[in-house]
Short mmCIF file of C-alpha atoms in Angstrom, two decimals:
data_model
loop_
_atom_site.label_atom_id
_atom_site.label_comp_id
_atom_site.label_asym_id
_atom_site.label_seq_id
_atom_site.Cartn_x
_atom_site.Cartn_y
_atom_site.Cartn_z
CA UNK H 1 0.00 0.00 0.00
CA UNK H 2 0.86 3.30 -0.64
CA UNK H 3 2.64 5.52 1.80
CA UNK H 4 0.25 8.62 2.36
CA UNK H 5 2.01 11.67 1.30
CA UNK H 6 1.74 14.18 4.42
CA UNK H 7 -0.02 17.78 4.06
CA UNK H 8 2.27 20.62 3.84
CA UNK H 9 0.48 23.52 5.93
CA UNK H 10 0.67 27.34 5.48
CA UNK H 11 -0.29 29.51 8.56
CA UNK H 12 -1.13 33.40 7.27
CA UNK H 13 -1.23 36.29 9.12
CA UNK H 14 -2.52 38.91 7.16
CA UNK H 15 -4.76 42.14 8.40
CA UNK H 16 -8.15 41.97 7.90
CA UNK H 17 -7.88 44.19 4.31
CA UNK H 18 -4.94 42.04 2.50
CA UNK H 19 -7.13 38.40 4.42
CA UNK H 20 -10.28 39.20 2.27
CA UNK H 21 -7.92 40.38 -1.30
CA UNK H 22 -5.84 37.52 -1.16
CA UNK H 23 -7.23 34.47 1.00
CA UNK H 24 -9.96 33.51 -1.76
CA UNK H 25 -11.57 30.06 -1.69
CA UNK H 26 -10.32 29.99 -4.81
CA UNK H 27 -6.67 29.57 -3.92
CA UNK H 28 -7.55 27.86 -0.61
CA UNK H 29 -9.25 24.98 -2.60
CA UNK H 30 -6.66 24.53 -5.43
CA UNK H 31 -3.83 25.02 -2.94
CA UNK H 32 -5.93 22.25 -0.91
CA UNK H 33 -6.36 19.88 -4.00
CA UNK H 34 -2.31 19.76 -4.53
CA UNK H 35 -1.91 19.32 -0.09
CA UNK H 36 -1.13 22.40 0.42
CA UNK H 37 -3.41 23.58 3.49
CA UNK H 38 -4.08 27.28 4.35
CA UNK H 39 -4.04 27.86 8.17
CA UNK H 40 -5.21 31.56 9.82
CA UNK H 41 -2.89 31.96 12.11
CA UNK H 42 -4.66 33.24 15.62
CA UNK H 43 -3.13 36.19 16.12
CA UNK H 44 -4.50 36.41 20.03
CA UNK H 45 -2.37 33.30 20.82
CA UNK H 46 1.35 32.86 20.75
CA UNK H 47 2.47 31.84 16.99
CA UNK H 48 4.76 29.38 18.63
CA UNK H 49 2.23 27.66 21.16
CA UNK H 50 -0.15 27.05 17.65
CA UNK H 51 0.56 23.96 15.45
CA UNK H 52 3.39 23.74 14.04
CA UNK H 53 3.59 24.89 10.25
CA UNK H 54 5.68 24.05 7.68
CA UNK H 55 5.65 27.79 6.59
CA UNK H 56 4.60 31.00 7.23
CA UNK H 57 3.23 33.83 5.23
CA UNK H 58 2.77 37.06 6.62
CA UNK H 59 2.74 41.18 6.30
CA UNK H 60 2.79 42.56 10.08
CA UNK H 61 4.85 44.11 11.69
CA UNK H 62 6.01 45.80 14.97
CA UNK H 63 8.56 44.27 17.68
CA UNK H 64 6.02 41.67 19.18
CA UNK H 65 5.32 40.27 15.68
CA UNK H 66 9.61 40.29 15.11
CA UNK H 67 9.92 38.39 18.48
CA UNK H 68 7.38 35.49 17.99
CA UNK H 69 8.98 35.26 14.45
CA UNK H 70 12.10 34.82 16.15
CA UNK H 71 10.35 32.55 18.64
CA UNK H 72 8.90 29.94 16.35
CA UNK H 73 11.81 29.57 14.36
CA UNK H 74 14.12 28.56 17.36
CA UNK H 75 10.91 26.04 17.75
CA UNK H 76 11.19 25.15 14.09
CA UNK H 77 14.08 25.62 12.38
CA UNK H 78 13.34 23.96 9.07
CA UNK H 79 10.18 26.41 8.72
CA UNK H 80 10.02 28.84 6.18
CA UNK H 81 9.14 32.53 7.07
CA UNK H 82 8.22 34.39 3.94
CA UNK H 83 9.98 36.98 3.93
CA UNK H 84 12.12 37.77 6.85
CA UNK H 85 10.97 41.28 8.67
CA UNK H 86 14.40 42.70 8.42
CA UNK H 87 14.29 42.52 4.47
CA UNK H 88 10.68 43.50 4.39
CA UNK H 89 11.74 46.92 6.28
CA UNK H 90 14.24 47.61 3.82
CA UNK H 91 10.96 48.28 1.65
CA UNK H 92 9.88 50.94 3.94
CA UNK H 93 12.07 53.14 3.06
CA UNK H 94 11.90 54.73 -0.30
CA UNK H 95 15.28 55.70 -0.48
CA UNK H 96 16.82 52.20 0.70
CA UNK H 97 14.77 49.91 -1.06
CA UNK H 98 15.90 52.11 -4.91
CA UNK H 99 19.73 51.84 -3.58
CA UNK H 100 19.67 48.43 -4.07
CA UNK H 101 18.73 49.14 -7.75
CA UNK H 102 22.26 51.01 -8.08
CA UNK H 103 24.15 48.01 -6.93
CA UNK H 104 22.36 45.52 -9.54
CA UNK H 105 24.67 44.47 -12.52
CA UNK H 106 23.32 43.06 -15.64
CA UNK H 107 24.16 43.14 -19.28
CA UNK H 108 21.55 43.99 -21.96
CA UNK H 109 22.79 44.63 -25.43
CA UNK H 110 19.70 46.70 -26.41
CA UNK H 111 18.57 48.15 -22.90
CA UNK H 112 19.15 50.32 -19.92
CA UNK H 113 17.75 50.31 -16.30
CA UNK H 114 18.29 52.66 -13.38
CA UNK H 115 16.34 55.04 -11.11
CA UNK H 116 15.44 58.59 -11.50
CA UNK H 117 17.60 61.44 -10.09
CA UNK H 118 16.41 61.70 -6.59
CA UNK H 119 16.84 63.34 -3.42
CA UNK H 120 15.77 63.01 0.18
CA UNK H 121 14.65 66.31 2.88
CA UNK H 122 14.45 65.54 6.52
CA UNK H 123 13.16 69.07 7.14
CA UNK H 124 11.73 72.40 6.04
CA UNK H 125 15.11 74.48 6.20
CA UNK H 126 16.64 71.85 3.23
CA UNK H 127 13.34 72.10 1.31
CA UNK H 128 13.55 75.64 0.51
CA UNK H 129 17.60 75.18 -0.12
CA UNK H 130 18.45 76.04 -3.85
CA UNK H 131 22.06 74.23 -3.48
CA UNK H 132 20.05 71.27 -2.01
CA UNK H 133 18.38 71.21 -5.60
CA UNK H 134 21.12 71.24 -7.66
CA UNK H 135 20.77 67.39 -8.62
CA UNK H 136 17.15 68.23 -9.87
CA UNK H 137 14.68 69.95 -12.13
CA UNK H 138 11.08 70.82 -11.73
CA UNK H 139 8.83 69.05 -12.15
CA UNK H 140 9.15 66.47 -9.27
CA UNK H 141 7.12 64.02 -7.76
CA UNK H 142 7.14 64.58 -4.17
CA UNK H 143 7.05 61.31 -1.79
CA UNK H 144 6.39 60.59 1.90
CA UNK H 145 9.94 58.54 2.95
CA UNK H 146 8.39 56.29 4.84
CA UNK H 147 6.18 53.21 2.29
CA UNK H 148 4.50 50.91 4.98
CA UNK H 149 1.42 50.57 3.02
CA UNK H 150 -0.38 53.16 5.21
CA UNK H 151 -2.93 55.48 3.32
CA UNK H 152 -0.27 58.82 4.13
CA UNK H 153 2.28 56.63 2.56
CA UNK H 154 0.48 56.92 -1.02
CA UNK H 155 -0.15 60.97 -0.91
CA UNK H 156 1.90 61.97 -3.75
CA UNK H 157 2.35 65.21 -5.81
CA UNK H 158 4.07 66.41 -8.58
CA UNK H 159 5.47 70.12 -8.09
CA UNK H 160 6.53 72.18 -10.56
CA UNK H 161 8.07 75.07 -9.07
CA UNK H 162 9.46 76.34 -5.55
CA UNK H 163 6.28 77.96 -4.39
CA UNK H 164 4.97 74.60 -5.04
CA UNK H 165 7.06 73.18 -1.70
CA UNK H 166 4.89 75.06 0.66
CA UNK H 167 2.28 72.26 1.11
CA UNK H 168 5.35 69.43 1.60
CA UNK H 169 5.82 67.97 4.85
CA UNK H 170 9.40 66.52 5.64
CA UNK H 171 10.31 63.88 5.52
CA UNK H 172 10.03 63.46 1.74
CA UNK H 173 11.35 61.93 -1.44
CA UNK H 174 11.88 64.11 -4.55
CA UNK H 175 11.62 62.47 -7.81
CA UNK H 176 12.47 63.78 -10.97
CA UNK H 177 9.36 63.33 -13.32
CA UNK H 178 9.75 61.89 -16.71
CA UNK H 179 7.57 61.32 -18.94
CA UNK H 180 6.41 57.41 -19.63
CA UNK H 181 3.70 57.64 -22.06
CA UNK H 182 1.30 57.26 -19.47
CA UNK H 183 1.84 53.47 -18.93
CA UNK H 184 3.21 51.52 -15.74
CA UNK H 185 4.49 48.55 -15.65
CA UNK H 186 4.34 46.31 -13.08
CA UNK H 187 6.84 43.64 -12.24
CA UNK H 188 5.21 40.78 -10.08
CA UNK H 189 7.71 38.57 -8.24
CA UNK H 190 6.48 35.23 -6.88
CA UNK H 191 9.83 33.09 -5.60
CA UNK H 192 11.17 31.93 -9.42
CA UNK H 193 7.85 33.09 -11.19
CA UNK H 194 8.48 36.65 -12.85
CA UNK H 195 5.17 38.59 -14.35
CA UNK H 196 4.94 41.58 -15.94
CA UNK H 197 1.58 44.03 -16.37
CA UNK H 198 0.89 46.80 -17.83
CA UNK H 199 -1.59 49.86 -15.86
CA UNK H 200 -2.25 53.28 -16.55
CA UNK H 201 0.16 55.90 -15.02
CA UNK H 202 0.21 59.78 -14.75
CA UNK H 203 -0.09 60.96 -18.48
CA UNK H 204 3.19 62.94 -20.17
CA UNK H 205 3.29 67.19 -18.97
CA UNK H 206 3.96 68.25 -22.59
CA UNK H 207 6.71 70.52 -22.44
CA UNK H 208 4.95 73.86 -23.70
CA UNK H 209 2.57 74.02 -20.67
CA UNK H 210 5.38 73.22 -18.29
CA UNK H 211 6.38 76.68 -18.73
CA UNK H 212 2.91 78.18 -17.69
CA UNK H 213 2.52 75.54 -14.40
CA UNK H 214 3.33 76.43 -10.85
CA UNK H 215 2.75 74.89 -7.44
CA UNK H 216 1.35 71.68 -7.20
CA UNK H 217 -1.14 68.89 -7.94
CA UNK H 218 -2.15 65.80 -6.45
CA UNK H 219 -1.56 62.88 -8.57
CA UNK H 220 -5.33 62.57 -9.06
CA UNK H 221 -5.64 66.03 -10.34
CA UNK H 222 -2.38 65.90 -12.66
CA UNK H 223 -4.52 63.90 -15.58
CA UNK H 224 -5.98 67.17 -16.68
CA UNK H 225 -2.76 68.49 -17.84
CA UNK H 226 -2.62 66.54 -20.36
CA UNK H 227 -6.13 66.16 -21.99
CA UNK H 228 -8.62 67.91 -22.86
CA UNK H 229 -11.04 65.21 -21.83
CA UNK H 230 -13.72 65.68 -19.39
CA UNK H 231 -12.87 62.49 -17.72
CA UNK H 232 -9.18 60.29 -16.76
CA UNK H 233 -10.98 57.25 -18.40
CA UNK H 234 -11.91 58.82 -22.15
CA UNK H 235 -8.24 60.26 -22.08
CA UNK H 236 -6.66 56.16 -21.11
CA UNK H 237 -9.26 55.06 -23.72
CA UNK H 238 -7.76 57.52 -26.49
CA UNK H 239 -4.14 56.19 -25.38
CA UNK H 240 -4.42 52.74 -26.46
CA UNK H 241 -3.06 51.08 -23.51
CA UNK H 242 -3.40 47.16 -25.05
CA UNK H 243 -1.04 48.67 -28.08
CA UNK H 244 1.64 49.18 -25.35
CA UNK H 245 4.44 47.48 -25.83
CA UNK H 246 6.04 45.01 -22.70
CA UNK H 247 9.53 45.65 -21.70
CA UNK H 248 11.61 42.27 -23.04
CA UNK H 249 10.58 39.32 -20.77
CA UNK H 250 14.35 38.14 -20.34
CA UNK H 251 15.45 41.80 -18.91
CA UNK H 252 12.81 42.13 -16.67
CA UNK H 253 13.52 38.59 -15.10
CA UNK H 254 17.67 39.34 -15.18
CA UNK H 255 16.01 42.47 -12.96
CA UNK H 256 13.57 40.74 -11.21
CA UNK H 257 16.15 38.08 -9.85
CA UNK H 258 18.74 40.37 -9.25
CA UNK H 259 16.51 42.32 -6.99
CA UNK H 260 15.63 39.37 -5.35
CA UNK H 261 19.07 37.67 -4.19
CA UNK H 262 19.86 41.67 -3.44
CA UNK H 263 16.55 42.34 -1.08
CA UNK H 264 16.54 38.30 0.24
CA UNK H 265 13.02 38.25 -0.47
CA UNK H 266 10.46 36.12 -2.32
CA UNK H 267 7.37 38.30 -2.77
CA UNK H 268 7.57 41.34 -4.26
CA UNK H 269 6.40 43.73 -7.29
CA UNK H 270 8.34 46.36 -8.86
CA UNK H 271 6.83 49.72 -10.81
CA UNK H 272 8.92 50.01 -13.62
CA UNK H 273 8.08 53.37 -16.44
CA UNK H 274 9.53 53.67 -19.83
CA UNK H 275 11.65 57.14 -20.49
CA UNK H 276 10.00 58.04 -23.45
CA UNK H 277 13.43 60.01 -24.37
CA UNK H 278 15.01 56.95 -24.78
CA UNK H 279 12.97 53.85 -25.87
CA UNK H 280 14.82 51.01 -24.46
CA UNK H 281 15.77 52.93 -21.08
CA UNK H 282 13.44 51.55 -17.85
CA UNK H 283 13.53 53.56 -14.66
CA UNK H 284 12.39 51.39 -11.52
CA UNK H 285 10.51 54.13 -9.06
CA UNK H 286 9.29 51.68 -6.22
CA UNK H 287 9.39 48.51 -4.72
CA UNK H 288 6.41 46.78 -2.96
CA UNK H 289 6.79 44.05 -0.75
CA UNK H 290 3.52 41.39 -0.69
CA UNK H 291 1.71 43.15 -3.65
CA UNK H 292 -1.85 42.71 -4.35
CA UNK H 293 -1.43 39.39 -6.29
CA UNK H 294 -4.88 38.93 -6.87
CA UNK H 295 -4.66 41.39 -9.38
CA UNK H 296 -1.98 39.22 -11.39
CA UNK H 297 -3.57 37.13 -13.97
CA UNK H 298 -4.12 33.13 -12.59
CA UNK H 299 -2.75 33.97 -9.03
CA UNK H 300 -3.87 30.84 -7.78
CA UNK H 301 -2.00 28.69 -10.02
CA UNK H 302 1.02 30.93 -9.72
CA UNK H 303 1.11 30.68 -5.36
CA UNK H 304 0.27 27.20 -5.26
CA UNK H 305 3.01 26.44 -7.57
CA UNK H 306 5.58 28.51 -5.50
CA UNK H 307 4.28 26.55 -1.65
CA UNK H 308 4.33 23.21 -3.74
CA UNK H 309 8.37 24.25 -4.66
CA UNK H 310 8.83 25.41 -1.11
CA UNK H 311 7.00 22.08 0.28
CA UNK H 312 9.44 19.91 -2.06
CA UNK H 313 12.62 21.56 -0.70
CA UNK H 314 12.19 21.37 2.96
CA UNK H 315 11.31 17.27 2.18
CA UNK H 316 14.29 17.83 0.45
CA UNK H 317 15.86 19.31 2.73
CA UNK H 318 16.57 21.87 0.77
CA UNK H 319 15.79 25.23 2.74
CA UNK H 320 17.96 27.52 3.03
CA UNK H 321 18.17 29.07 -0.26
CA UNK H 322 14.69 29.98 -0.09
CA UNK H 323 14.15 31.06 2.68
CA UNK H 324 17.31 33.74 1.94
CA UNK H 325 15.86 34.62 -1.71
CA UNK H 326 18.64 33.09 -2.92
CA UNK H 327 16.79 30.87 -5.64
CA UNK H 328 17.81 30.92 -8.97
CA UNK H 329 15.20 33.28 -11.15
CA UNK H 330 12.98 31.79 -13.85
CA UNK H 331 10.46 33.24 -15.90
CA UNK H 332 7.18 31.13 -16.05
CA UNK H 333 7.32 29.83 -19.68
CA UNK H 334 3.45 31.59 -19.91
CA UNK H 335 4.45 35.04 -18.51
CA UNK H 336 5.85 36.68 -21.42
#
């Protein structure tokens, strides 16, 4: 007879919003189907007094989450924590998580990848510093520092003069704007799966009005710039988004797993824009860690796969390189 293969189990702990987005029963039931089970994780209760997983998936944060991470893995040492909270918090920062962009080296014959020119301000005195501009030009996109996923963390701006400053609170991230042709695209990262997506983005400031602009806009304002359009959605319709063309498949994966031995993390997306000066030149301006993956086409399929991989490496014994982000990169043969 047989020997029954044993169930591989997951414990989440998600809050409540990122639960209902990405905990469907439709990845519960095909991640159940393969033996993959799905455990909530009782986040009134020790993690390390609950059963004991094989793996665990989580975005919290805080010292007492940090401690019973710490905790259960001195419990269970051949668990896998996705991702570790000290490469998570490199994310938090929106000048640390681009550096890491700087360091990456690899070759492309036809294309280029960096970071816009970019500056940080702790404080009002260095806001309203000339010399402290002399890296940039208006206009710039103007960031809180801090990305934990909180609503303040996504109140952005684009300024286009001095005067425009006045509204900035410190501490911020200055971004030099360029103009992408109105398209994002976004770089989903799941262990050795790479996907890329395109959205729609802040349209192009044409040149000639730049002249004529001063202060600021919100990002939700900055679409009637560019349009004469009564509404954002007849102006996206106009631009042809599905004509688009994706950046090449084997440079974004050459990125994507560079980023991901550099960070030590498994679950990530990347916002990468198109200078439309230069065709083949793609500026990275953030870095998400546990993106909104139902929003990546067959999701299911795609996380199942990566707990199955995880689930056949600690059987094999195998852990370590996973659990670091050290995997070697591979682009699902259906992504491109």
């Amino acid at each position: 007879m047989a020997e029954k293969k044993r169930r591989f189990k997951v414990g989440y702990a998600l809050l409540p919003k990122k639960q209902n987005s990405f905990i469907r029963d439709s990845l519960v039931s095909l991640a159940k189907s393969t033996g993959i089970d799905l455990v909530k994780i009782d986040l009134e209760h020790p993690l390390a007094d609950q059963e004991p997983f094989d793996c665990v998936l989580h975005k919290l944060y805080g010292d007492d989450w940090k401690r019973q991470l710490l905790e259960f893995r001195a419990e269970n040492p051949n668990a896998v924590i996705l991702d570790s909270p000290d490469a998570i918090e490199r994310l938090h920062n929106r000048i640390s998580m681009l550096q890491v962009v700087s360091e990456l080296r690899i070759e492309s014959r036809s294309d280029t990848f960096g970071i816009p020119k970019q500056i940080v301000i702790y404080d009002k005195e260095t806001l309203f510093d000339r010399q402290a501009w002399e890296l940039l030009k208006f206009p710039v996109i103007a960031k809180p520092l801090v990305a934990d996923g909180s609503a303040k963390s996504h109140k952005m701006s684009l300024v286009f003069n001095h005067d425009g400053l006045n509204k900035l609170k410190p501490p911020i991230v200055l971004q030099e704007f360029v103009n992408h042709g109105g398209v994002i695209f976004k770089v989903y990262v799941v262990g050795e799966y790479v996907k890329c997506v395109k959205r729609k983005s802040l349209p192009d400031v044409p040149e000639e009005k730049l002249a004529n602009l001063e202060g600021s806009l919100s990002f939700s304002q900055v679409s009637n710039l560019a349009t004469h359009e009564k509404s954002d959605e007849l102006y996206y319709k106009k631009m042809h988004l599905e004509d688009t063309e994706l950046p090449p498949q084997s440079f974004m994966t050459d990125i994507a797993k560079g980023l991901r031995q550099a960070l030590k993390l498994n679950l990530f997306n990347f916002d990468v824009i198109r200078d439309t000066r230069f065709g083949n030149r793609y500026l990275i301006i953030d870095i998400n860690y546990f993106p909104g993956y139902a929003k990546m086409p067959d999701y299911e399929t795609v996380l199942t796969n990566f707990f199955l991989d995880i689930a056949n490496r600690i059987d094999g014994e195998v852990v370590e390189s996973l659990d670091e982000g050290n995997c070697e990169e591979k682009a699902d043969s259906d992504a491109s």
